[in-house]
mmCIF file of C-alpha atoms in Angstrom:
data_model
loop_
_atom_site.group_PDB
_atom_site.id
_atom_site.type_symbol
_atom_site.label_atom_id
_atom_site.label_comp_id
_atom_site.label_asym_id
_atom_site.label_seq_id
_atom_site.Cartn_x
_atom_site.Cartn_y
_atom_site.Cartn_z
ATOM 1 C CA MET A 20 -3.247 8.940 23.183
ATOM 2 C CA SER A 21 -5.152 12.226 23.582
ATOM 3 C CA ASP A 22 -3.751 12.692 27.156
ATOM 4 C CA LEU A 23 -0.147 12.472 26.103
ATOM 5 C CA ILE A 24 1.841 15.510 25.389
ATOM 6 C CA LEU A 25 3.259 14.765 21.871
ATOM 7 C CA PRO A 26 5.646 16.628 19.613
ATOM 8 C CA ASP A 27 4.559 18.319 16.369
ATOM 9 C CA TYR A 28 4.424 15.499 13.727
ATOM 10 C CA ARG A 29 6.133 17.990 11.321
ATOM 11 C CA VAL A 30 9.297 18.372 13.332
ATOM 12 C CA GLN A 31 12.229 16.306 11.866
ATOM 13 C CA THR A 32 15.561 15.260 13.261
ATOM 14 C CA ASP A 33 18.543 16.094 11.160
ATOM 15 C CA ALA A 34 18.765 12.529 10.018
ATOM 16 C CA VAL A 35 15.185 12.472 8.653
ATOM 17 C CA ARG A 36 15.494 15.997 7.192
ATOM 18 C CA ASN A 37 18.700 14.906 5.292
ATOM 19 C CA ARG A 38 17.064 11.750 4.074
ATOM 20 C CA PHE A 39 14.152 13.738 2.505
ATOM 21 C CA ALA A 40 16.623 16.166 1.009
ATOM 22 C CA ARG A 41 18.442 13.150 -0.738
ATOM 23 C CA ILE A 42 15.055 11.644 -1.868
ATOM 24 C CA LYS A 43 14.089 14.970 -3.495
ATOM 25 C CA LYS A 44 17.305 15.105 -5.386
ATOM 26 C CA ARG A 45 16.493 11.624 -7.122
ATOM 27 C CA PRO A 46 14.863 11.444 -10.431
ATOM 28 C CA VAL A 47 11.060 11.569 -10.552
ATOM 29 C CA THR A 48 9.764 8.077 -11.432
ATOM 30 C CA MET A 49 5.992 8.713 -11.480
ATOM 31 C CA GLU A 50 3.802 11.723 -11.582
ATOM 32 C CA VAL A 51 0.012 12.128 -11.082
ATOM 33 C CA LYS A 52 -0.942 15.275 -12.732
ATOM 34 C CA GLY A 53 -4.515 16.691 -12.142
ATOM 35 C CA VAL A 54 -6.203 13.374 -12.195
ATOM 36 C CA SER A 55 -9.986 13.254 -11.832
ATOM 37 C CA LYS A 56 -12.303 10.365 -12.351
ATOM 38 C CA TYR A 57 -16.045 10.548 -12.802
ATOM 39 C CA PHE A 58 -18.615 7.774 -12.964
ATOM 40 C CA SER A 59 -22.191 8.060 -14.246
ATOM 41 C CA SER A 60 -25.067 6.707 -12.171
ATOM 42 C CA LYS A 61 -28.842 6.936 -12.150
ATOM 43 C CA HIS A 62 -28.506 9.777 -9.634
ATOM 44 C CA GLY A 63 -26.051 11.669 -11.864
ATOM 45 C CA THR A 64 -22.374 12.086 -12.068
ATOM 46 C CA ILE A 65 -20.173 10.816 -9.163
ATOM 47 C CA THR A 66 -16.813 12.276 -8.588
ATOM 48 C CA ALA A 67 -14.465 9.475 -7.367
ATOM 49 C CA LEU A 68 -11.266 11.422 -7.639
ATOM 50 C CA LYS A 69 -10.764 15.200 -7.917
ATOM 51 C CA ASP A 70 -7.538 16.935 -9.128
ATOM 52 C CA ILE A 71 -5.073 14.474 -7.606
ATOM 53 C CA ASN A 72 -1.445 15.674 -7.818
ATOM 54 C CA LEU A 73 1.652 13.698 -6.677
ATOM 55 C CA THR A 74 5.275 13.410 -7.581
ATOM 56 C CA ILE A 75 7.012 10.229 -6.607
ATOM 57 C CA HIS A 76 10.828 9.996 -6.624
ATOM 58 C CA LYS A 77 12.864 6.971 -7.497
ATOM 59 C CA ARG A 78 13.005 4.264 -4.800
ATOM 60 C CA GLU A 79 10.577 6.247 -2.529
ATOM 61 C CA PHE A 80 7.979 4.282 -0.521
ATOM 62 C CA VAL A 81 4.589 6.247 -0.604
ATOM 63 C CA CYS A 82 1.510 4.955 1.237
ATOM 64 C CA VAL A 83 -2.093 6.051 0.714
ATOM 65 C CA ILE A 84 -4.727 6.152 3.278
ATOM 66 C CA GLY A 85 -8.296 7.614 3.500
ATOM 67 C CA PRO A 86 -11.823 6.604 4.599
ATOM 68 C CA SER A 87 -13.613 3.961 2.671
ATOM 69 C CA GLY A 88 -14.898 5.271 -0.702
ATOM 70 C CA CYS A 89 -12.291 7.987 -1.133
ATOM 71 C CA GLY A 90 -11.000 6.485 -4.428
ATOM 72 C CA LYS A 91 -7.764 4.735 -3.330
ATOM 73 C CA SER A 92 -8.282 1.683 -5.391
ATOM 74 C CA THR A 93 -9.517 3.781 -8.322
ATOM 75 C CA LEU A 94 -6.294 5.905 -8.168
ATOM 76 C CA ILE A 95 -3.948 2.799 -8.116
ATOM 77 C CA ARG A 96 -5.857 1.299 -11.055
ATOM 78 C CA ILE A 97 -5.441 4.427 -13.092
ATOM 79 C CA MET A 98 -1.667 4.343 -12.261
ATOM 80 C CA ALA A 99 -1.495 0.622 -13.337
ATOM 81 C CA GLY A 100 -3.179 1.628 -16.610
ATOM 82 C CA LEU A 101 -6.260 -0.717 -15.781
ATOM 83 C CA GLU A 102 -8.496 2.278 -15.866
ATOM 84 C CA GLN A 103 -8.444 5.729 -17.641
ATOM 85 C CA ALA A 104 -8.613 9.073 -15.804
ATOM 86 C CA SER A 105 -11.491 11.334 -16.867
ATOM 87 C CA GLU A 106 -9.125 14.333 -16.547
ATOM 88 C CA GLY A 107 -5.411 14.698 -16.071
ATOM 89 C CA GLU A 108 -2.654 11.987 -16.537
ATOM 90 C CA VAL A 109 -0.192 9.717 -14.977
ATOM 91 C CA ARG A 110 3.366 9.666 -16.271
ATOM 92 C CA LEU A 111 6.051 7.182 -15.712
ATOM 93 C CA ASP A 112 9.590 8.509 -16.493
ATOM 94 C CA GLY A 113 7.886 11.315 -18.379
ATOM 95 C CA LYS A 114 5.754 8.986 -20.584
ATOM 96 C CA ALA A 115 1.957 8.860 -20.305
ATOM 97 C CA VAL A 116 0.455 5.683 -18.768
ATOM 98 C CA ASP A 117 -2.551 4.567 -20.742
ATOM 99 C CA LYS A 118 -2.365 0.747 -20.426
ATOM 100 C CA PRO A 119 -0.772 -1.850 -18.248
ATOM 101 C CA GLY A 120 2.972 -2.624 -18.705
ATOM 102 C CA PRO A 121 5.669 -4.641 -17.174
ATOM 103 C CA GLU A 122 7.405 -1.565 -15.796
ATOM 104 C CA ARG A 123 4.576 -1.521 -13.192
ATOM 105 C CA GLY A 124 4.175 -4.657 -10.996
ATOM 106 C CA MET A 125 0.922 -5.072 -9.210
ATOM 107 C CA VAL A 126 -0.013 -6.850 -5.943
ATOM 108 C CA PHE A 127 -3.567 -7.103 -4.815
ATOM 109 C CA GLN A 128 -5.165 -7.974 -1.515
ATOM 110 C CA GLY A 129 -6.545 -11.241 -2.917
ATOM 111 C CA TYR A 130 -4.217 -14.057 -3.792
ATOM 112 C CA THR A 131 -3.831 -13.777 -7.537
ATOM 113 C CA LEU A 132 -1.607 -16.753 -8.053
ATOM 114 C CA PHE A 133 -2.420 -19.404 -10.749
ATOM 115 C CA PRO A 134 -3.675 -22.293 -8.645
ATOM 116 C CA TRP A 135 -2.584 -24.877 -11.210
ATOM 117 C CA LEU A 136 1.054 -23.692 -11.150
ATOM 118 C CA SER A 137 3.678 -24.257 -8.482
ATOM 119 C CA VAL A 138 5.487 -21.468 -6.731
ATOM 120 C CA LYS A 139 8.386 -21.678 -9.104
ATOM 121 C CA GLN A 140 6.037 -21.773 -12.138
ATOM 122 C CA ASN A 141 4.016 -18.765 -10.927
ATOM 123 C CA ILE A 142 7.208 -16.711 -10.638
ATOM 124 C CA MET A 143 8.449 -18.048 -14.018
ATOM 125 C CA PHE A 144 5.179 -17.119 -15.729
ATOM 126 C CA GLY A 145 5.866 -13.449 -16.423
ATOM 127 C CA LEU A 146 9.541 -14.085 -17.151
ATOM 128 C CA ARG A 147 8.518 -16.620 -19.936
ATOM 129 C CA GLU A 148 5.929 -14.146 -21.333
ATOM 130 C CA SER A 149 8.622 -11.478 -21.551
ATOM 131 C CA GLY A 150 10.915 -13.655 -23.568
ATOM 132 C CA TYR A 151 13.085 -15.591 -21.130
ATOM 133 C CA ASN A 152 13.888 -19.194 -22.204
ATOM 134 C CA LYS A 153 12.898 -21.933 -19.723
ATOM 135 C CA GLY A 154 16.383 -22.306 -18.224
ATOM 136 C CA SER A 155 16.914 -18.628 -17.676
ATOM 137 C CA ALA A 156 13.481 -18.178 -16.185
ATOM 138 C CA GLU A 157 13.930 -21.080 -13.917
ATOM 139 C CA ALA A 158 17.276 -19.677 -12.588
ATOM 140 C CA GLU A 159 15.819 -16.257 -12.099
ATOM 141 C CA ALA A 160 12.759 -17.687 -10.389
ATOM 142 C CA ARG A 161 14.914 -19.667 -7.967
ATOM 143 C CA GLN A 162 16.830 -16.395 -6.997
ATOM 144 C CA TRP A 163 13.523 -14.755 -6.114
ATOM 145 C CA ILE A 164 12.299 -17.907 -4.265
ATOM 146 C CA GLU A 165 15.459 -17.825 -2.139
ATOM 147 C CA LEU A 166 15.053 -14.030 -1.444
ATOM 148 C CA ILE A 167 11.573 -14.615 -0.121
ATOM 149 C CA GLY A 168 12.679 -17.595 2.043
ATOM 150 C CA LEU A 169 10.466 -20.221 0.281
ATOM 151 C CA SER A 170 13.143 -22.518 -1.222
ATOM 152 C CA ARG A 171 11.612 -25.459 0.413
ATOM 153 C CA PHE A 172 8.200 -24.692 -1.236
ATOM 154 C CA GLU A 173 9.284 -24.033 -4.851
ATOM 155 C CA ASN A 174 7.351 -27.028 -6.047
ATOM 156 C CA SER A 175 4.343 -26.515 -3.751
ATOM 157 C CA TYR A 176 1.061 -25.138 -5.126
ATOM 158 C CA PRO A 177 -0.899 -22.166 -3.638
ATOM 159 C CA HIS A 178 -3.399 -24.281 -1.900
ATOM 160 C CA GLN A 179 -0.538 -25.765 0.108
ATOM 161 C CA LEU A 180 0.640 -22.390 1.329
ATOM 162 C CA SER A 181 -0.362 -20.044 4.129
ATOM 163 C CA GLY A 182 -1.746 -16.615 3.420
ATOM 164 C CA GLY A 183 1.587 -14.911 4.134
ATOM 165 C CA MET A 184 3.469 -17.293 1.888
ATOM 166 C CA LYS A 185 1.089 -16.711 -0.989
ATOM 167 C CA GLN A 186 1.598 -12.979 -0.669
ATOM 168 C CA ARG A 187 5.381 -13.471 -0.739
ATOM 169 C CA VAL A 188 5.051 -15.420 -3.913
ATOM 170 C CA ALA A 189 2.766 -12.705 -5.420
ATOM 171 C CA ILE A 190 5.413 -10.026 -4.491
ATOM 172 C CA ALA A 191 8.229 -12.099 -6.017
ATOM 173 C CA ARG A 192 6.236 -12.706 -9.130
ATOM 174 C CA ALA A 193 5.604 -8.998 -9.474
ATOM 175 C CA LEU A 194 9.354 -8.020 -8.876
ATOM 176 C CA ALA A 195 10.760 -10.780 -11.139
ATOM 177 C CA ASN A 196 10.088 -8.691 -14.231
ATOM 178 C CA LYS A 197 12.139 -5.869 -12.740
ATOM 179 C CA PRO A 198 9.415 -3.208 -12.628
ATOM 180 C CA LYS A 199 10.227 0.385 -11.897
ATOM 181 C CA VAL A 200 7.175 0.747 -9.706
ATOM 182 C CA LEU A 201 5.528 -1.818 -7.403
ATOM 183 C CA LEU A 202 1.698 -0.911 -6.980
ATOM 184 C CA MET A 203 0.300 -2.642 -3.958
ATOM 185 C CA ASP A 204 -3.528 -2.491 -3.130
ATOM 186 C CA GLU A 205 -3.940 -3.499 0.550
ATOM 187 C CA PRO A 206 -1.790 -6.594 0.058
ATOM 188 C CA PHE A 207 -1.823 -7.499 3.680
ATOM 189 C CA GLY A 208 -5.438 -6.733 4.407
ATOM 190 C CA ALA A 209 -6.602 -10.366 4.473
ATOM 191 C CA LEU A 210 -3.736 -11.476 6.823
ATOM 192 C CA ASP A 211 -3.916 -11.998 10.684
ATOM 193 C CA ALA A 212 -2.139 -9.458 12.768
ATOM 194 C CA GLN A 213 0.955 -11.627 13.390
ATOM 195 C CA THR A 214 1.462 -12.649 9.750
ATOM 196 C CA ARG A 215 0.806 -9.007 8.692
ATOM 197 C CA SER A 216 3.601 -7.816 10.876
ATOM 198 C CA LYS A 217 5.959 -10.361 9.492
ATOM 199 C CA MET A 218 4.930 -9.437 5.927
ATOM 200 C CA GLN A 219 5.646 -5.739 6.634
ATOM 201 C CA SER A 220 9.107 -6.635 7.751
ATOM 202 C CA HIS A 221 9.631 -8.863 4.679
ATOM 203 C CA LEU A 222 8.615 -6.108 2.395
ATOM 204 C CA MET A 223 10.892 -3.602 4.046
ATOM 205 C CA GLU A 224 13.802 -6.026 3.630
ATOM 206 C CA ILE A 225 13.012 -6.641 -0.026
ATOM 207 C CA TRP A 226 12.539 -2.860 -0.696
ATOM 208 C CA LYS A 227 15.928 -2.070 0.923
ATOM 209 C CA ASN A 228 17.634 -4.618 -1.469
ATOM 210 C CA ILE A 229 15.661 -4.021 -4.793
ATOM 211 C CA ASP A 230 15.741 -0.903 -7.073
ATOM 212 C CA VAL A 231 12.046 -0.300 -6.975
ATOM 213 C CA THR A 232 9.571 2.509 -6.072
ATOM 214 C CA VAL A 233 6.523 1.386 -4.071
ATOM 215 C CA PHE A 234 3.030 2.852 -4.034
ATOM 216 C CA PHE A 235 1.109 1.121 -1.229
ATOM 217 C CA ILE A 236 -2.541 1.430 -0.280
ATOM 218 C CA THR A 237 -3.719 0.557 3.272
ATOM 219 C CA HIS A 238 -6.381 1.216 5.837
ATOM 220 C CA ASP A 239 -3.886 0.541 8.768
ATOM 221 C CA LEU A 240 -2.396 3.770 10.112
ATOM 222 C CA ASP A 241 0.336 1.963 11.962
ATOM 223 C CA GLU A 242 1.255 0.165 8.720
ATOM 224 C CA ALA A 243 1.337 3.392 6.712
ATOM 225 C CA ILE A 244 3.654 5.156 9.241
ATOM 226 C CA TYR A 245 5.941 2.092 9.642
ATOM 227 C CA LEU A 246 6.429 1.581 5.903
ATOM 228 C CA ALA A 247 6.248 4.972 4.239
ATOM 229 C CA ASP A 248 8.670 7.789 3.523
ATOM 230 C CA ARG A 249 5.480 9.813 2.725
ATOM 231 C CA ILE A 250 1.755 9.305 3.237
ATOM 232 C CA LEU A 251 -0.854 10.610 0.887
ATOM 233 C CA VAL A 252 -4.059 11.272 2.840
ATOM 234 C CA LEU A 253 -7.282 11.391 0.665
ATOM 235 C CA LYS A 254 -10.650 12.542 1.814
ATOM 236 C CA SER A 255 -13.782 11.297 0.248
ATOM 237 C CA ASN A 256 -16.849 12.803 -1.480
ATOM 238 C CA PRO A 257 -15.094 13.627 -3.674
ATOM 239 C CA GLY A 258 -11.778 11.970 -3.285
ATOM 240 C CA GLU A 259 -9.062 14.571 -3.167
ATOM 241 C CA VAL A 260 -5.737 15.215 -1.489
ATOM 242 C CA GLN A 261 -6.137 16.244 2.110
ATOM 243 C CA GLU A 262 -2.474 16.332 3.029
ATOM 244 C CA ILE A 263 0.885 14.761 2.113
ATOM 245 C CA ILE A 264 2.854 13.841 5.167
ATOM 246 C CA GLU A 265 6.579 13.318 5.469
ATOM 247 C CA VAL A 266 6.926 10.516 8.085
ATOM 248 C CA PRO A 267 9.302 11.823 10.806
ATOM 249 C CA ILE A 268 10.504 8.345 11.746
ATOM 250 C CA PRO A 269 14.195 7.543 10.937
ATOM 251 C CA GLN A 270 15.071 4.728 8.509
ATOM 252 C CA PRO A 271 15.774 1.928 8.737
ATOM 253 C CA ARG A 272 12.523 1.107 10.697
ATOM 254 C CA HIS A 273 11.984 -1.514 13.405
ATOM 255 C CA PRO A 274 8.910 -2.444 15.479
ATOM 256 C CA ASP A 275 10.156 -0.658 18.658
ATOM 257 C CA GLN A 276 9.438 2.678 16.878
ATOM 258 C CA PHE A 277 5.699 2.035 17.143
ATOM 259 C CA LEU A 278 5.981 3.555 20.748
ATOM 260 C CA THR A 279 8.166 6.517 19.971
ATOM 261 C CA ALA A 280 6.711 10.010 20.532
ATOM 262 C CA GLU A 281 7.115 10.819 16.777
ATOM 263 C CA PHE A 282 5.257 7.672 15.732
ATOM 264 C CA LEU A 283 2.364 8.444 18.107
ATOM 265 C CA ALA A 284 2.245 12.053 17.066
ATOM 266 C CA THR A 285 1.976 11.067 13.514
ATOM 267 C CA LYS A 286 -0.693 8.519 14.192
ATOM 268 C CA LYS A 287 -2.769 11.017 16.162
ATOM 269 C CA HIS A 288 -2.701 13.546 13.292
ATOM 270 C CA LEU A 289 -3.783 10.865 10.806
ATOM 271 C CA GLU A 290 -6.656 9.863 13.091
ATOM 272 C CA GLN A 291 -7.715 13.438 13.295
ATOM 273 C CA LEU A 292 -7.555 13.792 9.414
ATOM 274 C CA ILE A 293 -9.588 10.574 8.793
ATOM 275 C CA HIS A 294 -11.974 10.908 11.686
ATOM 276 C CA PRO A 295 -12.359 14.553 12.531
ATOM 277 C CA ALA A 296 -14.015 15.440 15.820
ATOM 278 C CA ASN A 297 -16.722 17.607 14.132
ATOM 279 C CA GLN A 298 -17.592 15.024 11.501
ATOM 280 C CA ASP A 299 -21.260 14.511 10.869
ATOM 281 C CA ASP A 300 -21.867 10.726 11.459
ATOM 282 C CA ASP A 301 -25.591 10.751 10.490
ATOM 283 C CA GLU A 302 -24.926 8.505 7.522
ATOM 284 C CA ASP A 303 -23.220 5.916 9.673
ATOM 285 C CA HIS A 304 -25.680 6.127 12.497
ATOM 286 C CA LEU A 305 -27.544 2.804 13.221
ATOM 287 C CA ASN A 306 -31.261 3.402 13.475
ATOM 288 C CA LEU A 307 -31.973 0.393 15.653
ATOM 289 C CA ILE A 308 -35.323 -0.786 17.097
ATOM 290 C CA ARG A 309 -35.644 -3.322 19.775
ATOM 291 C CA MET A 310 -36.641 -6.480 18.097
ATOM 292 C CA VAL A 311 -36.402 -8.916 21.030
ATOM 293 C CA PRO A 312 -36.365 -8.484 24.801
ATOM 294 C CA VAL A 313 -32.904 -7.795 26.044
ATOM 295 C CA ASN A 314 -33.470 -8.203 29.792
ATOM 296 C CA ASP A 315 -33.059 -11.482 31.710
ATOM 297 C CA ASP A 316 -33.881 -12.557 35.294
ATOM 298 C CA VAL A 317 -30.962 -10.470 36.570
ATOM 299 C CA GLY A 318 -32.153 -7.317 34.901
ATOM 300 C CA SER A 319 -30.922 -5.076 32.202
ATOM 301 C CA VAL A 320 -27.478 -5.655 30.681
ATOM 302 C CA PHE A 321 -26.874 -1.864 30.923
#
C-alpha cells in the first residue's frame, strides 16, 4: 500500500460532505465529557483513560479502534453504566449515565445467550422483564427473528446454532427492547473471516432499518472503515483520543469499496496512527535464545 499514490483521507466528495452536514444537524444522543479512569495497583495508579470527549448524534455509527490496552472496553463499559468514570461523565439525551438501563443495548464478543432458552425465548426474555405479556412478547420476538433471517430456528437452542447465528440472536435480543444506543464490544471478533463479513452486512442492513445509534469496538481496520460514519482512534498509556476521523466512503456501503482509493487512504492513515514508524518496540521484542538445534542435513533454514 505504501507504493500507491493515494488521496488525502480527509478529502470528501459532495455526497459525503452533505451526509456529515445532515448528521451534525441531528440531536445529540450520547456525550462523553472529560472521562478519565484510574486503577490502583501495587505499582501505583494506572491511567486507563484520560480526558475522553466525544459527541454522538442520533443514528450515527461510531467505531473505536486502538492498540491493545488503550481502554476501549473500559470506555464502553462506562457508557453502558457497568463501570463508573473516575472523572467526567457520560450523558444520554442530556441525562447522566450511572447504571445500566434498557435504553442502552449491549452485545459482547462472547455469546451471552441463555443456553437453556430457545432463540425465541432468548429474545422474549428482555421483553418479559420490561412488562410485555407472553403473547405480546412472543409476537414481538417473532418479528425480530424474521428480521435476522432465523425463522426456521426460533425453537432451536444456542448449542444448535453457528457462531454467526448466535450473534444475530444476541443483536436481536439487544434491539428488541428498542434501545436508543447499541453498544457493541468486538461482537464479531470470534468469528471466521467469511462469517464476519456476512455479519457486517447483516448489521448494516439492520442499522439502516432500525432507529438506533451504534457504538462499535473493533481491532479490524477494514471493519471500522466499512461500518463507521466516524472512527474514534485511541492511543494507549494512557488511553486518550488520538484522532476522530470522518470516513470518506459514501453510504450505503458495499464490499467493492474495500478497493477504492478513499478506503485504502483511510486504512493507511489508521495503520500509521496505530503502528507509527518511529514506535519503540522494545516491550514487544522477543528475547529468544536457541533452545534446540534448528539445522538439518540440508543446512540452515535461513
